[in-house]
Short mmCIF file of C-alpha atoms in Angstrom, two decimals:
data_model
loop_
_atom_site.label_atom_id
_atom_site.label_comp_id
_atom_site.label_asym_id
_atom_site.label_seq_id
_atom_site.Cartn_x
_atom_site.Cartn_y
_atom_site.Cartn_z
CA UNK A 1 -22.02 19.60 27.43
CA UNK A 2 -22.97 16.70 29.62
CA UNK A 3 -19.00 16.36 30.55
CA UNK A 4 -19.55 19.64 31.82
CA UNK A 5 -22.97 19.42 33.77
CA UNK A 6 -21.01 16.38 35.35
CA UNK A 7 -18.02 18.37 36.61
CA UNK A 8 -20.14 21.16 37.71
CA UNK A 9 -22.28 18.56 40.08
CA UNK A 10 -19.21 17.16 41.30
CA UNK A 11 -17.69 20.62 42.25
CA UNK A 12 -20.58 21.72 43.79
CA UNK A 13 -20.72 18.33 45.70
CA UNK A 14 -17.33 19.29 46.58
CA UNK A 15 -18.11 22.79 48.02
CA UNK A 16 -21.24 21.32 49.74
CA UNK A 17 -18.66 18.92 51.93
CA UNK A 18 -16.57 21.12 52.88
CA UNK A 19 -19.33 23.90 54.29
CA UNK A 20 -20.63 20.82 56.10
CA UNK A 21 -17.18 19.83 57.87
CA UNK A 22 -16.80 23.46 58.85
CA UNK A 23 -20.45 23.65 60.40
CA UNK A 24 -20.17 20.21 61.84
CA UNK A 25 -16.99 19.23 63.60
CA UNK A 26 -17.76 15.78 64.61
CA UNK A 27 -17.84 14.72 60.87
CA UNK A 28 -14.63 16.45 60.14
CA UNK A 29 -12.83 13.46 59.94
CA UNK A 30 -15.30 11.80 57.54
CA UNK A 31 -15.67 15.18 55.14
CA UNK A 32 -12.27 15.74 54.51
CA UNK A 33 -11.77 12.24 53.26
CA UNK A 34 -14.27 12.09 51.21
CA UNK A 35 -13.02 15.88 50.26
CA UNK A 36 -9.70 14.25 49.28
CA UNK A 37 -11.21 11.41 47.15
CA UNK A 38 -13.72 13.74 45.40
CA UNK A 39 -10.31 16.01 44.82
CA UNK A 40 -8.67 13.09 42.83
CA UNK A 41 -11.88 12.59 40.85
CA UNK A 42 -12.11 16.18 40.34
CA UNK A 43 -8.71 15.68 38.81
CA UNK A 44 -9.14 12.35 36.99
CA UNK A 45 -12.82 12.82 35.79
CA UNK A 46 -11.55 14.96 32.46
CA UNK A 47 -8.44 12.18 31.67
CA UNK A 48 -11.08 9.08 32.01
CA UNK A 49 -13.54 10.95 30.13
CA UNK A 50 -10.67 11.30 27.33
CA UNK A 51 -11.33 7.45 26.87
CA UNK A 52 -15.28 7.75 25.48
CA UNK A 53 -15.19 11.01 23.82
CA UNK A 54 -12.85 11.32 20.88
CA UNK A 55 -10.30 14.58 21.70
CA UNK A 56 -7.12 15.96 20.07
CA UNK A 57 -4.87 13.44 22.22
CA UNK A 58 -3.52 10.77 22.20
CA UNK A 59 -5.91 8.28 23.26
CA UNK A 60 -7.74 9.05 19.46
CA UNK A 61 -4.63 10.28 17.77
CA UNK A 62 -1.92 7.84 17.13
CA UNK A 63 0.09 6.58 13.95
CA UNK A 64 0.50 3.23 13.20
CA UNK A 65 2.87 3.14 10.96
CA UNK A 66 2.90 -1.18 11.08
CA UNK A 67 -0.74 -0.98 10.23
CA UNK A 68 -0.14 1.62 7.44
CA UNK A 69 2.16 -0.92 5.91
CA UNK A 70 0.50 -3.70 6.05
CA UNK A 71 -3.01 -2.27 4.71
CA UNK A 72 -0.93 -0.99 1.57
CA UNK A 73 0.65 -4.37 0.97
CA UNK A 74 -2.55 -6.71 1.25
CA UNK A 75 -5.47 -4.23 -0.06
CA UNK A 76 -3.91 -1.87 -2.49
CA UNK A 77 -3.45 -3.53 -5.94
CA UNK A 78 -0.59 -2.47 -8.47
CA UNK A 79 0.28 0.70 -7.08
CA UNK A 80 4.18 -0.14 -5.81
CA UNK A 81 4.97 3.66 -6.10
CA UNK A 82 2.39 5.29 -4.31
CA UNK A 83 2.80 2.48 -1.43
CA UNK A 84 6.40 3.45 -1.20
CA UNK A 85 6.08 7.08 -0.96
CA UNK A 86 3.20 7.39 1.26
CA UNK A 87 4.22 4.82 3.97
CA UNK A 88 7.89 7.18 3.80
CA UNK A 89 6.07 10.55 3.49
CA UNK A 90 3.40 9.83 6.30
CA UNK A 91 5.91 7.92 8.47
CA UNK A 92 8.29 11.13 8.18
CA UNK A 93 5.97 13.46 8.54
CA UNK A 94 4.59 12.46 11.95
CA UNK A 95 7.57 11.12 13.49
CA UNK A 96 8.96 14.20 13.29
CA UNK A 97 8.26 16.66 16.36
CA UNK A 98 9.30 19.72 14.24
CA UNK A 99 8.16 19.94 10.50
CA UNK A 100 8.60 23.34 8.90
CA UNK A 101 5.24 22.72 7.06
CA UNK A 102 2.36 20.46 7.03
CA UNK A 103 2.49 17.36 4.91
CA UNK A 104 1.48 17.93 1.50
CA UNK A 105 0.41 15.34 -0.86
CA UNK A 106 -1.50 15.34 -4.58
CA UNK A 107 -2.42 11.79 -5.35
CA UNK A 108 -2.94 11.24 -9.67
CA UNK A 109 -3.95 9.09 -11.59
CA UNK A 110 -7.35 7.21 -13.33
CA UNK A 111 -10.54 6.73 -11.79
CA UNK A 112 -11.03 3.49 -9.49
CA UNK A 113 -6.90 3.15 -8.85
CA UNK A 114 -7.16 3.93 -5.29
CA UNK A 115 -6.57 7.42 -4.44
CA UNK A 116 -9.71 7.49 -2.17
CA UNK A 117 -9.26 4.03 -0.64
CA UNK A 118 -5.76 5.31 -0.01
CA UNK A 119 -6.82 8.37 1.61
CA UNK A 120 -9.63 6.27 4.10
CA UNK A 121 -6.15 4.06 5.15
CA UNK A 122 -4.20 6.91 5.68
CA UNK A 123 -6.74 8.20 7.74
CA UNK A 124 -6.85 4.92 10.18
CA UNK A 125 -3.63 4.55 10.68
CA UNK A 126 -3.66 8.22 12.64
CA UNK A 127 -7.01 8.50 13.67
CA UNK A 128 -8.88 5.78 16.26
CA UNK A 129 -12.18 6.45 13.87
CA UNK A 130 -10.90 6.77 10.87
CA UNK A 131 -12.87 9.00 8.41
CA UNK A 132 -15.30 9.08 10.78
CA UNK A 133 -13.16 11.33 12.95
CA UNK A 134 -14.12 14.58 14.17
CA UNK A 135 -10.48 15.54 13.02
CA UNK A 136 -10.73 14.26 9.09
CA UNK A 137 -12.21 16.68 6.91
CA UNK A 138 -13.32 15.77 3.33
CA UNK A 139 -14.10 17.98 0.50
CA UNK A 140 -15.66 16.81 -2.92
CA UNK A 141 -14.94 19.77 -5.53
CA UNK A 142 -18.74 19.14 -7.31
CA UNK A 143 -20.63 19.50 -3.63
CA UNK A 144 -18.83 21.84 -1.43
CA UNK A 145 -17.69 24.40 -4.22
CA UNK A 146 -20.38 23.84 -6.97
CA UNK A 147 -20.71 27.41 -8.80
CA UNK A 148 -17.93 29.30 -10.07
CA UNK A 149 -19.88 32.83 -9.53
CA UNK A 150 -19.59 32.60 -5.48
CA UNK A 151 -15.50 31.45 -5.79
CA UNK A 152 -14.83 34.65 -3.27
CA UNK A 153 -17.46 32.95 -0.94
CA UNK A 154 -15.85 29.47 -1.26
CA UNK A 155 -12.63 30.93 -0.13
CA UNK A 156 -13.55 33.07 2.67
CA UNK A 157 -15.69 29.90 4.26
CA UNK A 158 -12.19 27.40 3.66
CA UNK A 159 -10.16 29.69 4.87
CA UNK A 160 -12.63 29.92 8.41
CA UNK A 161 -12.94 26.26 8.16
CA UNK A 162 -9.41 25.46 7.85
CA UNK A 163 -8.73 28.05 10.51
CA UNK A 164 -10.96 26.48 12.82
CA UNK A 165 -10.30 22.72 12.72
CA UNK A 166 -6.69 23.62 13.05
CA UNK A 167 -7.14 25.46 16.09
CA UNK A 168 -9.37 22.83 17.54
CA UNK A 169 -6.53 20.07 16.62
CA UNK A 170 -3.33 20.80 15.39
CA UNK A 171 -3.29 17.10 13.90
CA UNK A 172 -5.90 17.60 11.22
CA UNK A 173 -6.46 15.85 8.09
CA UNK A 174 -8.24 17.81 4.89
CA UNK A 175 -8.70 15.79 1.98
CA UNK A 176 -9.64 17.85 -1.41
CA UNK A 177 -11.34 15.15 -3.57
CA UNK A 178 -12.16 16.10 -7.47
CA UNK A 179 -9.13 18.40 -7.81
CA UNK A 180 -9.95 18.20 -11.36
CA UNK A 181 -13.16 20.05 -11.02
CA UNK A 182 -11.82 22.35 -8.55
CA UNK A 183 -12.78 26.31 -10.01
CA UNK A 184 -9.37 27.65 -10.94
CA UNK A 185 -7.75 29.88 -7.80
CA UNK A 186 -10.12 28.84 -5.51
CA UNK A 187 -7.07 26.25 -3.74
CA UNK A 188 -4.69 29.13 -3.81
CA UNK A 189 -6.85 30.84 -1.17
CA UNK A 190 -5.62 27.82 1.48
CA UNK A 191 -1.62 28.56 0.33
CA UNK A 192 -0.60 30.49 3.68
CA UNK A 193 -1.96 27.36 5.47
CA UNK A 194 0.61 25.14 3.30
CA UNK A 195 3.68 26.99 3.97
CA UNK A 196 6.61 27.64 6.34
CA UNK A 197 4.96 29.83 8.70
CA UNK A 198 5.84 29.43 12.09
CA UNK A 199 2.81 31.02 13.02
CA UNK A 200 -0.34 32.63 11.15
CA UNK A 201 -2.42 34.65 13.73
CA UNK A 202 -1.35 32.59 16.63
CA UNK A 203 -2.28 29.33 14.85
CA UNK A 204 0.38 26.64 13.73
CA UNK A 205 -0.31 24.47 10.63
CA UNK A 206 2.51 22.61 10.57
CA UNK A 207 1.05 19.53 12.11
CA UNK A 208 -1.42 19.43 9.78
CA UNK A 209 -1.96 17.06 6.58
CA UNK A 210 -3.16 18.22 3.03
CA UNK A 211 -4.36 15.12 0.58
CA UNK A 212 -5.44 16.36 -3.27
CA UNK A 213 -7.20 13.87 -5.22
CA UNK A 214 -7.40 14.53 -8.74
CA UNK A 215 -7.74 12.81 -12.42
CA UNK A 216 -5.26 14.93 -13.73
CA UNK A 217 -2.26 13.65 -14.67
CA UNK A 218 -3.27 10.44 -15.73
CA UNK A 219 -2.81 10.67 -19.59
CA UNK A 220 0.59 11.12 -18.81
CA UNK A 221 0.72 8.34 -15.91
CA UNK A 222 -0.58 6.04 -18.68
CA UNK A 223 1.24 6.75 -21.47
CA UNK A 224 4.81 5.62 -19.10
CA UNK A 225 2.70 2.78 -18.04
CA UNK A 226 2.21 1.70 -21.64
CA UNK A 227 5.42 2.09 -23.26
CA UNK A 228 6.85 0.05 -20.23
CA UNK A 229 4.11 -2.16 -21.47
CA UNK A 230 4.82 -2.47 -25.13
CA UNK A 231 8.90 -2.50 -24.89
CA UNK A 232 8.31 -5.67 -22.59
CA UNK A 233 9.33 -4.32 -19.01
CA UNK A 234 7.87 -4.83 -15.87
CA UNK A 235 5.45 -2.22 -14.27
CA UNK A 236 7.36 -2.74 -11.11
CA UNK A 237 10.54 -1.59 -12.88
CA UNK A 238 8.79 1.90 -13.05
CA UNK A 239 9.84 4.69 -10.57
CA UNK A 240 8.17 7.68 -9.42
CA UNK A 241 11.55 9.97 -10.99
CA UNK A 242 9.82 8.57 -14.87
CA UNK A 243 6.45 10.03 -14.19
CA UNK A 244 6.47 13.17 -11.21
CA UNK A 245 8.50 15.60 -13.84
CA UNK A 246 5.45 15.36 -16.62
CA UNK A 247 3.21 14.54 -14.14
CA UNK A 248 2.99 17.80 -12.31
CA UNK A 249 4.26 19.63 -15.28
CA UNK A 250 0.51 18.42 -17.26
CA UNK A 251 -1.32 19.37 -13.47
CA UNK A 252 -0.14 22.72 -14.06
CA UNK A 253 -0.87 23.41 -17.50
CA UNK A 254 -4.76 21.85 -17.37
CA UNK A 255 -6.89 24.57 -17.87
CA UNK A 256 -9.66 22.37 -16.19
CA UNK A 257 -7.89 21.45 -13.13
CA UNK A 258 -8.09 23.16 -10.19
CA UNK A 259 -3.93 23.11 -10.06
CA UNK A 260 -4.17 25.36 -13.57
CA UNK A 261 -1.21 27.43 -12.62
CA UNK A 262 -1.72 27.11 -9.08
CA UNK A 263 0.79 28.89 -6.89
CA UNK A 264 0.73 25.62 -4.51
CA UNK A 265 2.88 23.93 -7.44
CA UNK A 266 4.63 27.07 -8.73
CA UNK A 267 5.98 27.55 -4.88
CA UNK A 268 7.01 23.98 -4.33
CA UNK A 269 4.70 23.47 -1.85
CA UNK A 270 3.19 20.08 -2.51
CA UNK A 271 5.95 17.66 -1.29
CA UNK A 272 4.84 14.70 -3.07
CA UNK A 273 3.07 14.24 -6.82
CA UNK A 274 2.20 10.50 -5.93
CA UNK A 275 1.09 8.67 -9.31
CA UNK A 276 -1.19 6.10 -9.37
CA UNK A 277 -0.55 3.42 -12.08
CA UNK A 278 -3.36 1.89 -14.38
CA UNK A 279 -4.86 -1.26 -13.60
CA UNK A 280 -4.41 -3.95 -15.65
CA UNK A 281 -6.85 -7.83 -15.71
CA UNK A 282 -4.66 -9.12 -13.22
CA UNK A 283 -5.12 -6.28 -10.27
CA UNK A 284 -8.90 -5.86 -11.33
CA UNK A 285 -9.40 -10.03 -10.35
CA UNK A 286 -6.96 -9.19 -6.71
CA UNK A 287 -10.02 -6.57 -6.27
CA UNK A 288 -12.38 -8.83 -6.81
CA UNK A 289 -11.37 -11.55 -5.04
CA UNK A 290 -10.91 -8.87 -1.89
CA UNK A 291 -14.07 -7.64 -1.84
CA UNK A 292 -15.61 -11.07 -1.96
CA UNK A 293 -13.66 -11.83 1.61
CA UNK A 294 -14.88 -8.27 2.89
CA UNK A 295 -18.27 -9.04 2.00
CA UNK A 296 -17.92 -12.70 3.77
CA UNK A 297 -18.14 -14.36 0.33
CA UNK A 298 -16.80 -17.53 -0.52
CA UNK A 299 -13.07 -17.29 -2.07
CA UNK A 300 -14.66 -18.01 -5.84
CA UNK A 301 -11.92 -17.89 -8.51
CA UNK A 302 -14.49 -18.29 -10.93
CA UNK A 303 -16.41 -15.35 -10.06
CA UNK A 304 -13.17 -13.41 -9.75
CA UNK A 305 -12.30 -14.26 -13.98
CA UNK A 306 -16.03 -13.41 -14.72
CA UNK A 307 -15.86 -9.86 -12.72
CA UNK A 308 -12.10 -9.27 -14.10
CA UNK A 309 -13.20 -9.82 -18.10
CA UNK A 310 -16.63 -8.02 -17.42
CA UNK A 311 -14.73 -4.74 -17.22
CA UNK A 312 -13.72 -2.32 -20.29
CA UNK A 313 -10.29 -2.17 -21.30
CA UNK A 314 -8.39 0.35 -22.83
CA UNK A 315 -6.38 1.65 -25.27
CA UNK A 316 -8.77 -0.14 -27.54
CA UNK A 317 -6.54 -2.33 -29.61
CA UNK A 318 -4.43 -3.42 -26.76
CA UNK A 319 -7.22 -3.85 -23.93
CA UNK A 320 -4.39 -3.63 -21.26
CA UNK A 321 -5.87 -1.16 -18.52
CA UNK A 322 -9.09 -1.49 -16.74
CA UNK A 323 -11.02 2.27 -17.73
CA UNK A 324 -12.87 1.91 -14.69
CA UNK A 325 -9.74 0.62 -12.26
CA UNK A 326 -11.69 -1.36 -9.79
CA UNK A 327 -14.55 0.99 -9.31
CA UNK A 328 -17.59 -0.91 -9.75
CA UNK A 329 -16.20 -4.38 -8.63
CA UNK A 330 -18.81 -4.25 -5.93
CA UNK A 331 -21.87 -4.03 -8.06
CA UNK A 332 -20.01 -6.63 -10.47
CA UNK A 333 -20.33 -9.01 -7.69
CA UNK A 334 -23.61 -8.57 -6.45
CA UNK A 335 -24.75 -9.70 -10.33
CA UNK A 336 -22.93 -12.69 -9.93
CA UNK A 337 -23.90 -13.79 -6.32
#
């Protein structure tokens, strides 16, 4: 609004110089040059004010795919699969200047693994502001869609919602958080918005991104996890072809998920089930130790052990996987400060 109280002053400063050079001759000379600079910042003003207000451009839109990288490799803990296939799936995706369909992606896995943190650096590496963008929209399955009885209201208002960002920005980013608690069919209402349509009343979703976060999934995740465990073998030897299969197959089949026989998975058109792995001692003390440097602590290996063993560990006569990931690592260290 004020953008456009300033460019209607400036026009009508505009208009007010040129009445004046056509009344009074003698400053001709003097109005029309100052008409001619006031044309340029007539024609400037909206690119310069580009710089302070965020807009779909991009000034505030802008991948950094070397940022991306490095944010997975220093602050996300034990989770070589999902860094793999979301540096290639986002880099893809927005390098290329004609996808057939947004980008799709349904991240699984335990509580406190990193799915959220994941989605806050995916967000950052596109967006100048991060979640805070204008352009990032987040969901949470327990707030925005709470009773099952208005489902047919929930789906109406996300399809208008979806609708609208889009149209506003092409480049927007909706993350679905609690996937698991989603009412069953209620995400099916958003499946013309995931797939190749060129065009779906004049409005083009194929620049869009789509991020599910769910629990699902994870008995399976940890079961691979484990048996790697017990028959010796590294973690890192694991690959995302031993766990997407069962993984999306157990999605599907949870009556309690908000995937239960969704026609997103039954039409292929989630391009990436992206596990994410337990976490065992050794990531929970990496968390730890990188919260302490976020909070300006003092590096304190110590404190890091003390934080790590604090945790509960599961299956219960192994105690190799952290139950809560690294979910309450902050409150962990504020007992210990």
């Amino acid at each position: 609004m004020q953008s456009r109280t300033r460019l209607v002053f400036l026009t009508w400063v505009f208009s007010n110089l040129i009445l004046t050079a056509a009344i009074e001759p003698i400053s001709t000379g003097i109005a029309v040059g100052m008409a001619a600079a006031l044309t340029g910042l007539l024609a400037s003003y909206q690119n310069v004010f580009y710089y302070f207000q965020e807009c779909c451009r991009p000034e505030w839109i802008s991948f950094n795919r070397t940022g991306l990288q490095v944010d997975l490799e220093q602050k996300l803990f034990g989770q070589h699969i999902a860094s793999k296939v979301l540096l290639k799936a986002v880099s893809g995706f927005v390098n290329n200047k004609n996808p057939k369909k947004p980008l799709v992606l349904s991240l699984h896995g335990w509580t406190g693994t990193g799915k959220n943190f994941v989605s806050q650096l995916i967000a950052s590496s596109i967006y100048k502001k991060g979640m805070s963008s204008s352009f990032v929209h987040q969901f949470v399955a327990t707030v925005h869609f709470p009773h099952s009885r208005e489902i047919d209201i929930y789906k109406t208002q996300l399809q208008q919602w979806i609708k609208g960002n889009v149209s506003s920005c092409a480049r927007s980013m909706f993350i679905f958080d609690e996937m698991d608690k989603m009412h069953t069919g209620l995400i099916d209402s958003i499946k013309p918005f995931l797939d190749y349509y060129e065009m779906l009343d004049g409005v083009s979703y194929r620049q869009a991104i789509f991020i599910f976060l769910s629990n699902a999934g994870g008995e399976s995740i940890t079961q691979v996890v484990l048996d790697f465990w017990k028959n010796g073998k590294d973690r890192e030897e694991i690959q995302l072809s031993h766990l997407e299969s069962a993984m999306s197959l157990e999605v599907f089949n949870n009556k309690n998920s908000g995937f239960w026989h969704s026609s997103l998975i039954d039409k292929n058109l989630i391009d990436f089930f992206i596990p994410f792995l337990p976490l065992e001692y050794r990531h929970v003390r990496m968390c730890a130790l990188a919260e302490m440097a976020i909070q300006n602590m003092e590096k304190d290996e110590d404190i890091a052990d003390k934080v790590a063993k604090d945790m509960v560990y599961s299956p219960k006569d192994e105690r190799v996987f952290s139950s809560k990931g690294c979910k309450t690592i902050t409150s962990k260290l504020e007992y210990y400060k």
